[in-house]
C-alpha positions as a printed NumPy array, in Angstrom:
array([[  0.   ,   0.   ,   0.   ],
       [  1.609,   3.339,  -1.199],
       [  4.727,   1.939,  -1.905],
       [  5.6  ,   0.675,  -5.971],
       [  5.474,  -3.224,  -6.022],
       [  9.261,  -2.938,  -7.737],
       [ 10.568,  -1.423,  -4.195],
       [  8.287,  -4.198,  -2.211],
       [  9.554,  -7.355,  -4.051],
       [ 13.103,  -7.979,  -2.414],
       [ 11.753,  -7.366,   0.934],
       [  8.469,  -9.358,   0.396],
       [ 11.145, -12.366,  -0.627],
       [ 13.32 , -11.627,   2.005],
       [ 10.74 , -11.294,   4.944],
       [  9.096, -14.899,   4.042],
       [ 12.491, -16.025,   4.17 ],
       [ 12.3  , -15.273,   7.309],
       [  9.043, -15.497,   8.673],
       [  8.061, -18.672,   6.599],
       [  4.672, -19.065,   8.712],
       [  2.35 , -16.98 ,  10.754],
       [  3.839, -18.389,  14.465],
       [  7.367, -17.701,  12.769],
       [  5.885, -13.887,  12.483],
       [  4.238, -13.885,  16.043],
       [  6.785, -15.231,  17.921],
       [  9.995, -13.064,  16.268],
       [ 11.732, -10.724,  17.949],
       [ 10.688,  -7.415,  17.341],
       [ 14.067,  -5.49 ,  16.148],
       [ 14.677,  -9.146,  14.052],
       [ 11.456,  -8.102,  12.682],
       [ 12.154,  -4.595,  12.193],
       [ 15.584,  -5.059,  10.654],
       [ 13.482,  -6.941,   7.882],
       [ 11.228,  -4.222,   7.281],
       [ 13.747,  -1.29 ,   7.29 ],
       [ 13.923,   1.22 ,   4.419],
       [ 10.305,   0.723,   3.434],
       [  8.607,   3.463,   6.053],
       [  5.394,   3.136,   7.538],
       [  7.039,   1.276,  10.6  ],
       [  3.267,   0.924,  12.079],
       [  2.825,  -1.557,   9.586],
       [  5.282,  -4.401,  10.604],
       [  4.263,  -3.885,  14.114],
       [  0.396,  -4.747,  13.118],
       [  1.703,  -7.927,  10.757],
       [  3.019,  -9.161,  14.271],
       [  0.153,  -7.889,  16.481],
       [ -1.98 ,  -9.82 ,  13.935],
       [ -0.16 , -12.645,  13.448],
       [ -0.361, -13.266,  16.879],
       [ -4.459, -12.677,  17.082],
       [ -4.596, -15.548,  14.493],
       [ -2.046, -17.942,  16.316],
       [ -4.429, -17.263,  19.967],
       [ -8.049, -17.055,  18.271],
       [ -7.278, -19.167,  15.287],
       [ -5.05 , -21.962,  15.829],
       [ -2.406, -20.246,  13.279],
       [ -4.81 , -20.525,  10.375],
       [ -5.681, -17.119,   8.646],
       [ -9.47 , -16.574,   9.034],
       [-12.222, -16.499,   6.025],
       [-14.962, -14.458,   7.042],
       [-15.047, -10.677,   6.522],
       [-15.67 ,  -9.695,  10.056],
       [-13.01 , -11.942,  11.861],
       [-10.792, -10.579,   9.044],
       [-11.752,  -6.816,   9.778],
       [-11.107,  -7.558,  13.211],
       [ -7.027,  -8.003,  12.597],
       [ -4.689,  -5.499,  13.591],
       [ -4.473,  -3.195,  11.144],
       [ -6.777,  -4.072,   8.483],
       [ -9.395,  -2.021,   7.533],
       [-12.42 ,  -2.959,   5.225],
       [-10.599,  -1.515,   1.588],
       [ -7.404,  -4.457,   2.584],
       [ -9.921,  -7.04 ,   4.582],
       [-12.177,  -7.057,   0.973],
       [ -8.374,  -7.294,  -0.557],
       [ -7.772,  -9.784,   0.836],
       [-10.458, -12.22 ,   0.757],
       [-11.568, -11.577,  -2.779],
       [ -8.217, -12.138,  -4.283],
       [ -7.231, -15.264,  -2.505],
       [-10.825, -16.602,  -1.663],
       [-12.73 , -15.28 ,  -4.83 ],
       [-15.249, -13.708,  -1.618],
       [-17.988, -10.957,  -3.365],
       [-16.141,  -7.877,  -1.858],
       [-15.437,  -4.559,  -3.079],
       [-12.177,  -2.763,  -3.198],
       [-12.248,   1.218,  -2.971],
       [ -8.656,   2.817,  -2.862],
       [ -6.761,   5.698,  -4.698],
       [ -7.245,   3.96 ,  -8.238],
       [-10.603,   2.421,  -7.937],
       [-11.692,   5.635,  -6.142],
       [-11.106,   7.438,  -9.559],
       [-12.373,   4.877, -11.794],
       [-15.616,   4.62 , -10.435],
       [-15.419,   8.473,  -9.741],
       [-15.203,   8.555, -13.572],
       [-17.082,   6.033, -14.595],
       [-20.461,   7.445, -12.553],
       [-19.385,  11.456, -13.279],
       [-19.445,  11.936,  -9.896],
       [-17.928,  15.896,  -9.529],
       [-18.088,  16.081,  -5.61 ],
       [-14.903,  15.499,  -3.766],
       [-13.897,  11.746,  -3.338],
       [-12.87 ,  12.851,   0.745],
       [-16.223,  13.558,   1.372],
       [-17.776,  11.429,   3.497],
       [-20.923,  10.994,   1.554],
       [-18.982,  10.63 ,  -1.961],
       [-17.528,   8.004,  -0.116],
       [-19.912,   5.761,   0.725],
       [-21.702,   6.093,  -2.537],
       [-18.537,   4.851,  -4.252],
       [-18.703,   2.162,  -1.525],
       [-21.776,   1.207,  -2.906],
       [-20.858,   1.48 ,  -6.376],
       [-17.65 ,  -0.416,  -6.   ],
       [-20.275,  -3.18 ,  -4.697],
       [-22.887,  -2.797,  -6.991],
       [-20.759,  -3.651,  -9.972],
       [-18.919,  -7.128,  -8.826],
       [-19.158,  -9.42 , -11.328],
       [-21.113, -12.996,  -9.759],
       [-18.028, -14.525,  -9.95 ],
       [-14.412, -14.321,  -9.645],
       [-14.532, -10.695,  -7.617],
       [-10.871, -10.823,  -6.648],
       [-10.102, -10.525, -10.332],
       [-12.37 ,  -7.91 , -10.977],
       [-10.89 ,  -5.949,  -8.136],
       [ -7.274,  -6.35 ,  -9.63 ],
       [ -8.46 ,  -5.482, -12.777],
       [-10.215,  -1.938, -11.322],
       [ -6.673,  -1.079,  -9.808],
       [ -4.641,  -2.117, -13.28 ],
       [ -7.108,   0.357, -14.749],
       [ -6.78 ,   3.274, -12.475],
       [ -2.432,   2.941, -12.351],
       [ -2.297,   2.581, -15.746],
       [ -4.907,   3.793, -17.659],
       [ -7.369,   6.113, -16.042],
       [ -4.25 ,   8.154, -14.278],
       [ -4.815,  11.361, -12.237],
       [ -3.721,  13.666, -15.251],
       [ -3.92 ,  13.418, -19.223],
       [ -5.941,   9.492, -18.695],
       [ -5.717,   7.41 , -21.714],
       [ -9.664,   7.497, -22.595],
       [ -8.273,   6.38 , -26.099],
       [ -7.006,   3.143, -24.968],
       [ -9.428,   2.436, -22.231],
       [-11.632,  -0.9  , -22.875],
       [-14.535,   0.636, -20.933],
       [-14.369,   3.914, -22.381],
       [-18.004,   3.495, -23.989],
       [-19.624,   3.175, -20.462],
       [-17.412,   5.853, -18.653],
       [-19.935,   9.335, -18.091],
       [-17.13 ,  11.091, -17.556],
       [-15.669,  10.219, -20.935],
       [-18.832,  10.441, -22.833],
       [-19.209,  14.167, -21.157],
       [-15.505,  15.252, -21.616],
       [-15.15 ,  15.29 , -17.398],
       [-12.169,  12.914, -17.43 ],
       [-10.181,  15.784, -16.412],
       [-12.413,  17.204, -13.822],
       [-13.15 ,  14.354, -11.967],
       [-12.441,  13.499,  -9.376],
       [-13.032,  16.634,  -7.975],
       [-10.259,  18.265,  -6.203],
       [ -8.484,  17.234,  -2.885],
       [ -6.916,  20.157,  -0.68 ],
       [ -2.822,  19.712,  -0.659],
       [ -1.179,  19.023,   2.648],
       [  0.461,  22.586,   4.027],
       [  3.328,  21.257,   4.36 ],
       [  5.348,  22.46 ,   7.28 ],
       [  9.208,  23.578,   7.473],
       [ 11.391,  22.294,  10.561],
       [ 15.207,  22.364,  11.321],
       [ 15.941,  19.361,  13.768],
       [ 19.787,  18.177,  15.176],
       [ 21.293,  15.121,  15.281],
       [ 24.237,  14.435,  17.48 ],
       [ 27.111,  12.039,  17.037],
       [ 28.934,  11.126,  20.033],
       [ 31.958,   9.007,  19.62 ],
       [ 33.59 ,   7.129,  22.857],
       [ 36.946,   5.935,  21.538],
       [ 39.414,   3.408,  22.729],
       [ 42.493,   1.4  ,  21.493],
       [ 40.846,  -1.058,  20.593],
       [ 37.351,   0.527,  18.833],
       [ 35.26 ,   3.398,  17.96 ],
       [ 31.708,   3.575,  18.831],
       [ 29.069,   5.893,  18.836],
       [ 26.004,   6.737,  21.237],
       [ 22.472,   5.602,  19.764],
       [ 19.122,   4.175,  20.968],
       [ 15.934,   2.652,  19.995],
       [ 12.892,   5.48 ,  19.52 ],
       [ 10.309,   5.075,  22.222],
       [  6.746,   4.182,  21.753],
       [  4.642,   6.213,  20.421],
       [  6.874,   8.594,  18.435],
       [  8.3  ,   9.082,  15.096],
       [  9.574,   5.332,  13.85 ],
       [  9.182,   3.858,  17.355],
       [ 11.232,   0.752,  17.85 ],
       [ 14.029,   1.633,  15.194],
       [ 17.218,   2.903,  16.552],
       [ 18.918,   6.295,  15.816],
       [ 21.235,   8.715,  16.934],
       [ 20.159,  11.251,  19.826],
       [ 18.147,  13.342,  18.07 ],
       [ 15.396,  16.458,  18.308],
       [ 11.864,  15.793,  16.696],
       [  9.226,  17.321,  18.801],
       [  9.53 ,  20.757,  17.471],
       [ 11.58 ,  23.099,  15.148],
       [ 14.67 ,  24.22 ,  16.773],
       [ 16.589,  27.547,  16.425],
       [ 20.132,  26.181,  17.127],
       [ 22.353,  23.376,  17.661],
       [ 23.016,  24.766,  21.331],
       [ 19.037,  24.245,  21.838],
       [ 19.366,  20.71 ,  20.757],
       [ 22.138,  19.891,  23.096],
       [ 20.364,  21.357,  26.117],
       [ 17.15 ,  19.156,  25.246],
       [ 19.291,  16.167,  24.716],
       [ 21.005,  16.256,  28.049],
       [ 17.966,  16.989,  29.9  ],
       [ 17.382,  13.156,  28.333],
       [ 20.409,  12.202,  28.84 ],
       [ 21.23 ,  13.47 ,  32.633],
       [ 24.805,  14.616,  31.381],
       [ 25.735,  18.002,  29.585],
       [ 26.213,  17.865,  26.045],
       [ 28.681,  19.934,  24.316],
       [ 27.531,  20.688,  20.219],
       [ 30.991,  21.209,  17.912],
       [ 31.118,  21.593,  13.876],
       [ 28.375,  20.244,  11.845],
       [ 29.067,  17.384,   9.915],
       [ 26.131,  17.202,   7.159],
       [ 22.671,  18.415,   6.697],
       [ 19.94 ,  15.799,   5.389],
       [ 16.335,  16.906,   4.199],
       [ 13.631,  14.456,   4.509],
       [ 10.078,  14.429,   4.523],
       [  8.019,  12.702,   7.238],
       [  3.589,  13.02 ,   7.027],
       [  3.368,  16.719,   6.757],
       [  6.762,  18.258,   7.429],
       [  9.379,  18.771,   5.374],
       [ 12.349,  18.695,   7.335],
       [ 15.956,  19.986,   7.418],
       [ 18.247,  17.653,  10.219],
       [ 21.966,  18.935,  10.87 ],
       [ 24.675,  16.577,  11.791],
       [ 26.553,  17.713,  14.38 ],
       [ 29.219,  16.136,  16.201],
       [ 29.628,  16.554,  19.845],
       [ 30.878,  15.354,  22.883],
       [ 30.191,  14.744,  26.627],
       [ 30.827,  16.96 ,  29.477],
       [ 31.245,  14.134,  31.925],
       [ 31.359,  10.265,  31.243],
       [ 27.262,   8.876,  30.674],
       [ 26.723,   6.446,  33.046],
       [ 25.076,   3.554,  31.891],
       [ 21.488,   4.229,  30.981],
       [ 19.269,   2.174,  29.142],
       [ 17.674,   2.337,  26.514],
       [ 20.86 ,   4.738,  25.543],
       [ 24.251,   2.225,  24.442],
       [ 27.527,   2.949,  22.853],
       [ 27.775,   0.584,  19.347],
       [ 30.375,   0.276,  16.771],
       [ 29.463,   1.33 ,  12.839],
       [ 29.622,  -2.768,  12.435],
       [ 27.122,  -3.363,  15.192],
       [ 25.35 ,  -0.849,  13.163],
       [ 24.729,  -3.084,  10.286],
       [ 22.676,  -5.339,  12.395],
       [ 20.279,  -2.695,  14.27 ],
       [ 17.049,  -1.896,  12.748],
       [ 18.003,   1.718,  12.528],
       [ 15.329,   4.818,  10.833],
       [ 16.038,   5.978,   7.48 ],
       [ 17.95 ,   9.62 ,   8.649],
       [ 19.976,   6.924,  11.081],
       [ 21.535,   4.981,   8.43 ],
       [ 22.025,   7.877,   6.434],
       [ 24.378,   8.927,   9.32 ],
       [ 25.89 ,   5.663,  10.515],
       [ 26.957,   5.343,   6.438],
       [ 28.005,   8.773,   6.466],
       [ 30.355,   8.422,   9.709],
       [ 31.643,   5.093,   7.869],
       [ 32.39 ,   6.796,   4.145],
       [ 34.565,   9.302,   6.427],
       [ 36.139,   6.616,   8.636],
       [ 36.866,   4.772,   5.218],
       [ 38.36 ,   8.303,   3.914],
       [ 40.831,   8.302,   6.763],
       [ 41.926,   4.959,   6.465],
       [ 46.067,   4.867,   5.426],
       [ 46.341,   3.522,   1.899]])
């Protein structure tokens, strides 16, 4: 969902590697989990596989229900990816509304009003339904979706080339570019956030502070570097006095290292790399731990982590005698 199928593909093969059944899924440890899901955002996600992987194992003896409503009732799956679900792989009479379908039907019925409105929704709820075939549902379904990624696209749609073009309204009354009526865009917001990279070195390694995000915040469960994200910051010296309020221990901020922008739901933000150090020595405090770039590698880490644990290891590799 929301992601291209080419980008899914090597993690789809890689995660039933390893999470062959559903009690492989419930019972693995979360970062394991994680780790296998990193990269492809909407962390939320993986979490609900497991939470409902482990509904089915308790309430179902391991064996993925068949009925709409014990379906609906799984973590995370709401009635457009239940009706996915069981009309695809159990040919079940159930209709699919998402982005594509929304417009094809949209479309196909003329219907001007906005497709967020409540009430344009559940008419194309019951229009989706109306027109399942008797049979074989789960290939209409697919077949809607093909339509509306391929064919009947946002802008310029290929009416030319569309098989159903003769029964389209939309079409017939040259509205295929007005409908669906408009969506309001996302303000998107500006931040500046900080990341810090604190290095404890010894003879024998280098290694670098990080932890894993708490519950209920921004990729929760991945690990990063100590890092602002509850509000737009002025300076780096502002970030280092939040971060050793967390921390217990004063922070000192030196030279910035690299700035990455990123986007995450409705800002669009700018986070600056900072090295610095501590004032005293941390005593240990969970969940914070000193790791080496290798230990790295095996941490389910966000997306702006990696970006700096592969940054700190292009330099490391730059200093490296030839």
């Amino acid at each position: 969902q929301q992601t291209q199928v080419a980008t899914v593909i090597p993690y789809f093969q890689r995660f039933l590697v390893a999470f062959p059944t559903i009690d492989d899924l419930a019972q693995a440890d979360p970062q394991h989990l994680m780790s296998h899901w990193e990269g492809l955002g909407y962390y939320r996600r993986a979490r609900s596989l497991q939470a409902a992987a482990q509904v089915i194992v308790a309430e179902h003896d391991g064996v993925f229900p068949e009925t709409f409503d014990e379906v609906l009732a799984l973590p995370g799956i709401g009635r457009y990816t239940a009706g996915a679900i069981l009309s695809i792989s159990r040919g079940a009479r159930l209709p699919v509304l998402e982005g594509n379908t929304t417009r094809v039907f949209s479309r196909w019925a003329a219907i001007r009003e906005s497709s967020a409105a409540a009430a344009t929704t559940r008419l194309l709820w019951e229009i989706a339904e109306a027109m399942l075939p008797r049979k074989d549902a789960g290939s209409f379904n697919q077949a809607a979706m093909e339509l509306g990624a391929l064919i009947c696209t946002p802008q310029s749609p290929d009416c030319e080339s569309c098989p159903v073009r003769s029964c389209c309204r939309a079409h017939l009354d040259g509205l295929q570019e007005q409908i669906p009526g408009k969506v309001t865009r996302i303000q998107y917001e500006r931040r500046t956030e900080y990341a810090l990279v604190i290095q404890e070195t010894t003879q024998d390694s280098s290694k670098f502070l990080v932890r894993p995000l708490p519950e209920g915040g921004r990729w929760a469960g991945l690990w990063d570097f100590p890092r602002t994200t509850r509000e737009s910051l002025e300076s780096v010296d502002s970030a280092a006095e939040e971060l050793s309020e967390q921390l217990g221990v004063p922070i000192s901020a030196g030279l910035r290292l690299q700035t990455f922008k990123h986007a995450v739901t409705k800002y669009r933000i700018s986070l600056h790399v900072h090295q610095a150090s501590l004032v005293q020595r941390l005593p240990r405090r969970d969940p914070w731990r000193f790791v080496s770039l290798d230990e790295m590698t095996k941490l389910p880490m966000s997306v702006t982590g990696r970006r700096i644990a592969d940054l700190l290891r292009s330099e490391s590799q730059q200093k490296l005698p030839l």
